[in-house]
Coordinates of C-alpha atoms in Angstrom, one line a residue:
X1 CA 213.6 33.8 103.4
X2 CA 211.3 31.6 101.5
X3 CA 210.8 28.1 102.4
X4 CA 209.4 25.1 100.0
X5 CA 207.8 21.7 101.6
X6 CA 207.7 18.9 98.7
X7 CA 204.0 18.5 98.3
X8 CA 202.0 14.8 98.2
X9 CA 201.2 13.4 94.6
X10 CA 198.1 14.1 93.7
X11 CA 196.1 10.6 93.1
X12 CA 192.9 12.5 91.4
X13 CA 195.2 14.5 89.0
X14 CA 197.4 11.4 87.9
X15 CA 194.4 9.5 87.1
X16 CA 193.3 12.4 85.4
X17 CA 196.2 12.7 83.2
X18 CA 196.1 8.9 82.5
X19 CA 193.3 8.7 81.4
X20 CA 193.5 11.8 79.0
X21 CA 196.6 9.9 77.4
X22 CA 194.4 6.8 77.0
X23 CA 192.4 8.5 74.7
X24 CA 192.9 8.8 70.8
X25 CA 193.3 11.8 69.2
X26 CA 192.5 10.4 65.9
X27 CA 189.1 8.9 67.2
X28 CA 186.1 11.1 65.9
X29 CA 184.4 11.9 69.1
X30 CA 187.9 12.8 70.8
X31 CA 186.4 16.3 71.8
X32 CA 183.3 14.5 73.0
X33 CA 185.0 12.3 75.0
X34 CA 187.3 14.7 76.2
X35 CA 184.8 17.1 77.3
X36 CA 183.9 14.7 80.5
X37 CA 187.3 15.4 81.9
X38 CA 187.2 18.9 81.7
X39 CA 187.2 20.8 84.9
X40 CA 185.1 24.1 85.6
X41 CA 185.7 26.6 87.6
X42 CA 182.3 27.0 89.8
X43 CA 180.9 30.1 91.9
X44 CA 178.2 28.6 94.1
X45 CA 175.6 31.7 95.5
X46 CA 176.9 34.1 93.3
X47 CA 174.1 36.5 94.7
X48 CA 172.9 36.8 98.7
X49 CA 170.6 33.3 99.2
X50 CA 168.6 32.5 102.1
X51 CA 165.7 30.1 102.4
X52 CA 164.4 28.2 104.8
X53 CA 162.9 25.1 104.0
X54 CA 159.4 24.7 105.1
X55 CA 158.8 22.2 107.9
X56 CA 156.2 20.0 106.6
X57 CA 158.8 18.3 104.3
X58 CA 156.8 19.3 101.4
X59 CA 158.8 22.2 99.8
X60 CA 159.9 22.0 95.7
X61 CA 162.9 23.6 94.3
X62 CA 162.6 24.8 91.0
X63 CA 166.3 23.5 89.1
X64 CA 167.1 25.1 85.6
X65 CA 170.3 26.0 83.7
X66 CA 170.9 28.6 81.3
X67 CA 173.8 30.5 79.4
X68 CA 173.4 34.2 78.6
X69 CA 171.0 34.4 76.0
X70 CA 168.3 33.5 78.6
X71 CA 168.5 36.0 81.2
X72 CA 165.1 37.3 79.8
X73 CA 163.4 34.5 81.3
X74 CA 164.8 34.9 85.0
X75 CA 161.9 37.7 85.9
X76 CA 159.0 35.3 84.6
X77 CA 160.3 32.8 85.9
X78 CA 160.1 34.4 88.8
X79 CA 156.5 35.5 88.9
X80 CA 155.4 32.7 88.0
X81 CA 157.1 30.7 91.0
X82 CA 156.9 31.9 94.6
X83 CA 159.1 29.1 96.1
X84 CA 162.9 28.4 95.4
X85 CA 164.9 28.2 92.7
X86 CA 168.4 26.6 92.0
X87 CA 169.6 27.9 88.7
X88 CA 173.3 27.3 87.0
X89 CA 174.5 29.8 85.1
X90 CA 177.4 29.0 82.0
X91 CA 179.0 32.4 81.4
X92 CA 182.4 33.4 81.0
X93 CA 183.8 35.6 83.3
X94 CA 182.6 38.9 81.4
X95 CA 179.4 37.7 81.2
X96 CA 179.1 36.9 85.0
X97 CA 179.6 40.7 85.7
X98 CA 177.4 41.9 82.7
X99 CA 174.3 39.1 85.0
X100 CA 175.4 41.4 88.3
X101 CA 174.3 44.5 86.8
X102 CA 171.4 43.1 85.3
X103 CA 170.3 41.3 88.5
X104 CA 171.5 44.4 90.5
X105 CA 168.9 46.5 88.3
X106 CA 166.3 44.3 88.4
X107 CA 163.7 45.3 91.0
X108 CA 162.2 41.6 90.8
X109 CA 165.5 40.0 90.9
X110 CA 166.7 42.2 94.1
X111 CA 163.9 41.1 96.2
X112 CA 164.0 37.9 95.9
X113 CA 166.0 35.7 98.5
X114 CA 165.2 32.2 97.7
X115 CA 166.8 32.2 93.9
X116 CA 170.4 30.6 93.9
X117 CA 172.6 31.5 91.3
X118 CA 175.1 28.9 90.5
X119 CA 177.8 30.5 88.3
X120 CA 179.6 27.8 86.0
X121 CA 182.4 29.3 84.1
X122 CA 183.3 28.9 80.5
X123 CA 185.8 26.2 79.3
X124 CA 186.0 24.2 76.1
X125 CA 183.7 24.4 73.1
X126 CA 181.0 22.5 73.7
X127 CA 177.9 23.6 76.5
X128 CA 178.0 21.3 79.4
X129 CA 174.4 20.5 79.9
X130 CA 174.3 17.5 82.3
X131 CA 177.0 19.0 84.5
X132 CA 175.3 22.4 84.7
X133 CA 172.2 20.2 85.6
X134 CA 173.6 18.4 88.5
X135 CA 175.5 21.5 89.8
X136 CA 172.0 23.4 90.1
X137 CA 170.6 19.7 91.7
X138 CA 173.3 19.4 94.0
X139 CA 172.5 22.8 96.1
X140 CA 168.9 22.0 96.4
X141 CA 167.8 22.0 99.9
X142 CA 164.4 20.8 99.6
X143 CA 162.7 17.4 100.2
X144 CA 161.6 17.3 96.1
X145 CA 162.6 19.1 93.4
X146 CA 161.1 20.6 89.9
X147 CA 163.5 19.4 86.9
X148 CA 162.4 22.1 84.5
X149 CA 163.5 24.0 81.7
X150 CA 164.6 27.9 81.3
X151 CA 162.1 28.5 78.6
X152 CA 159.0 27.4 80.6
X153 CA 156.7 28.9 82.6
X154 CA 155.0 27.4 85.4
X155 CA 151.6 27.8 85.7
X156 CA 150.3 30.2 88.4
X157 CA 149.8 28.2 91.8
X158 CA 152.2 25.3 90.3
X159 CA 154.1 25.6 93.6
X160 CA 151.8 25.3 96.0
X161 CA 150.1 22.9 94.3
X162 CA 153.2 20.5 93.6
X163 CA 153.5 21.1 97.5
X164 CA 150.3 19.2 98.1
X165 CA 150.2 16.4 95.3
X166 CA 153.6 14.9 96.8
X167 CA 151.8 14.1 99.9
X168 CA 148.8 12.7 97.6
X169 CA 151.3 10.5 95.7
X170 CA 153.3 9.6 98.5
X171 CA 156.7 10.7 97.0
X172 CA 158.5 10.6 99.9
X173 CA 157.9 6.9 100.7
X174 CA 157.8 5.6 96.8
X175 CA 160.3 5.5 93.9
X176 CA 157.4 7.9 92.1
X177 CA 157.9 10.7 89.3
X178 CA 155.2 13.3 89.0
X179 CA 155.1 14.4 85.3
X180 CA 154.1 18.2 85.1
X181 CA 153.0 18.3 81.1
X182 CA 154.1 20.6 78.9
X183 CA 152.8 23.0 76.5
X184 CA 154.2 25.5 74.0
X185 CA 152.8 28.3 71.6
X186 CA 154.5 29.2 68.4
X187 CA 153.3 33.1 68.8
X188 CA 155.9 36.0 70.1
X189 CA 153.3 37.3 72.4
X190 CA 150.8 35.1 74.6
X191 CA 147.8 35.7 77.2
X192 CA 149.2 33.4 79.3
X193 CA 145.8 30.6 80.2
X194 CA 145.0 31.2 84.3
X195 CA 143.5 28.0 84.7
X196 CA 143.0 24.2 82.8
X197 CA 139.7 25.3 80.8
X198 CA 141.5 28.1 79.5
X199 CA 144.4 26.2 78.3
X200 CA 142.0 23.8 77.1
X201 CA 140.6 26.4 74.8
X202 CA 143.7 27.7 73.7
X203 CA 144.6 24.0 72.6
X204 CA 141.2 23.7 70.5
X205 CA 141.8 27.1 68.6
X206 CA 145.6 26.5 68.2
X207 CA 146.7 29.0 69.9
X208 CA 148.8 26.5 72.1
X209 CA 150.4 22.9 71.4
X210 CA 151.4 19.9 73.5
X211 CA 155.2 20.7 73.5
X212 CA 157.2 19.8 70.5
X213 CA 154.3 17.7 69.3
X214 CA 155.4 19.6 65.7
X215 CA 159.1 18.1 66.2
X216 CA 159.5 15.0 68.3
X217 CA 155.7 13.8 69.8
X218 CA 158.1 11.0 70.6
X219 CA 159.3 13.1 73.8
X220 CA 156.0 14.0 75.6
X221 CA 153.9 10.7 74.0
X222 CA 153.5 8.9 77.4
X223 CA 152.0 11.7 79.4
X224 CA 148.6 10.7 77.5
X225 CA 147.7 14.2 76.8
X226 CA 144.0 13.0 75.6
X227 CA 144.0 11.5 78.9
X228 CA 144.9 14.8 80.5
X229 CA 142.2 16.9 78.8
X230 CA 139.4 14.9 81.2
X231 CA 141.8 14.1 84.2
X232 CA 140.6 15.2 87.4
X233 CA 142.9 13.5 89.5
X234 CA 146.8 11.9 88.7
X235 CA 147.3 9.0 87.1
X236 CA 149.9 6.8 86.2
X237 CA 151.8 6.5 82.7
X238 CA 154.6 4.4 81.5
X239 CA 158.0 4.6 80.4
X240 CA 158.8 4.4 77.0
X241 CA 161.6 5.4 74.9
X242 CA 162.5 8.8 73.8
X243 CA 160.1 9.7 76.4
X244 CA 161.7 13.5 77.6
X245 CA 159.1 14.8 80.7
X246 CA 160.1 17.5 83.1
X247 CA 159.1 15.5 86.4
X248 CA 158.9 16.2 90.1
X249 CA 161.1 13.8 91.8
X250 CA 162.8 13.3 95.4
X251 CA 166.2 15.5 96.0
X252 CA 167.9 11.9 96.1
X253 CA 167.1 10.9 93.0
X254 CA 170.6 10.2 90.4
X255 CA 172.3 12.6 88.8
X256 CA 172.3 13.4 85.2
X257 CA 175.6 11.5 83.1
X258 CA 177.7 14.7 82.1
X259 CA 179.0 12.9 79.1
X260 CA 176.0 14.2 77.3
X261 CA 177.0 17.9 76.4
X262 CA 175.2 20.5 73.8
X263 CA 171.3 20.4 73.1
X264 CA 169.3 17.4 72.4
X265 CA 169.1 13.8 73.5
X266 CA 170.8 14.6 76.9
X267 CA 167.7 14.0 79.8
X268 CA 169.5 11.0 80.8

């Protein structure tokens, strides 16, 4: 014998469904601003994790998001940066068990512990950026993290070094941003530089670029690359708008506005 119990209203999804009715399905950004509403189903630690933080409250957590066509750059990624990772993954539910076999049979995948894969399923048409974003910034469990970008590489070292330049800038006690600048090479295939004077060369015979210098120098302006070239030390740079940097900031810093959805004018 089956027995029902009437359930409680639920607040969250009657203000949900209010304010989907609010909207106008004639207005031209209805799918835009319909997209903010829409709930995803989420699979935190989709593979074994375990990390422990180190103890000097120094430690950097890479964060990235991808969809499927950039599982390529997981293995890189990952020999490029010895310390954790917090990635979000937007697949559909196919795709999630096409990543497990090729994490499964990926030697360097396998062995490391300290990547966490956030799964973030499918739904509606447009790629959640911001959301994926915060999901992969919300399971950090550092002091700091990286804000980076699936298609980069970090220099060799980066992580130890970030490690130590957040106790020279004080991050921990200051409302600071360390800018890591970016670079990018229009070739397939790429020595990758092993230290600044050989990405310095590379720059002066073309073989590298500051990053979409080509596209929008806009977004990486105010790092002062010419600055850069002779920097020994950090220094300090100023906002300015359209400015786009992939920064080094404290785990409690906000969280990206999920409004902003597909590629492009979203780092906010």
């Amino acid at each position: 014998e089956l027995f029902g119990c009437p359930s409680e209203a639920d607040v969250n999804s009657e203000n949900l469904q209010k304010q989907l009715s609010e909207l106008d399905e004639d207005d031209l950004c209805y799918e835009f601003r319909r997209e903010r509403f829409t709930v995803h189903r989420t699979h935190l630690y989709f593979l074994h994790y375990e990390y422990e933080p180190a103890s000097d409250n120094t430690d950097v957590t890479l964060v990235a998001q991808l969809s499927m066509d950039r599982l390529q750059m997981l293995e890189a990624i990952c020999k490029h940066w010895e310390g954790p990772i917090s990635l979000a993954l937007y697949l559909s539910d196919a795709e999630a068990q096409q990543f497990l076999r090729y994490a499964q049979g990926s030697e360097v995948l396998m062995s490391r512990h300290n990547v966490a894969y956030h799964i973030v399923y499918k739904e509606g048409q447009f790629y959640p950026v911001n959301l994926l974003r915060n999901v992969a910034m919300k399971h950090v469990g550092t002091p700091y993290m990286f804000l980076s970008d699936i298609d980069f590489l970090p220099m060799y070292g980066l992580y130890e070094y970030l490690r130590k330049s957040v106790i020279q800038l004080d991050l921990a006690n200051t409302k600071k941003a360390m800018i890591v600048p970016a670079f990018e090479t229009l070739r397939y295939r790429l020595s990758f530089p092993k230290s600044k004077a050989e990405l310095l060369s590379m720059l002066d015979m073309g073989t590298l670029f500051t990053f979409r210098y080509h596209v929008w120098t806009k977004g990486h302006a105010p790092t002062n690359f010419a600055k850069w070239r002779t920097a020994t030390t950090p220094y300090r740079v100023e906002w300015e708008a359209d400015f786009e940097p992939y920064v080094v900031v404290r785990r409690d810093c906000p969280e990206y506005d999920r409004r902003f959805v597909g590629f492009g004018w979203n780092k906010v």
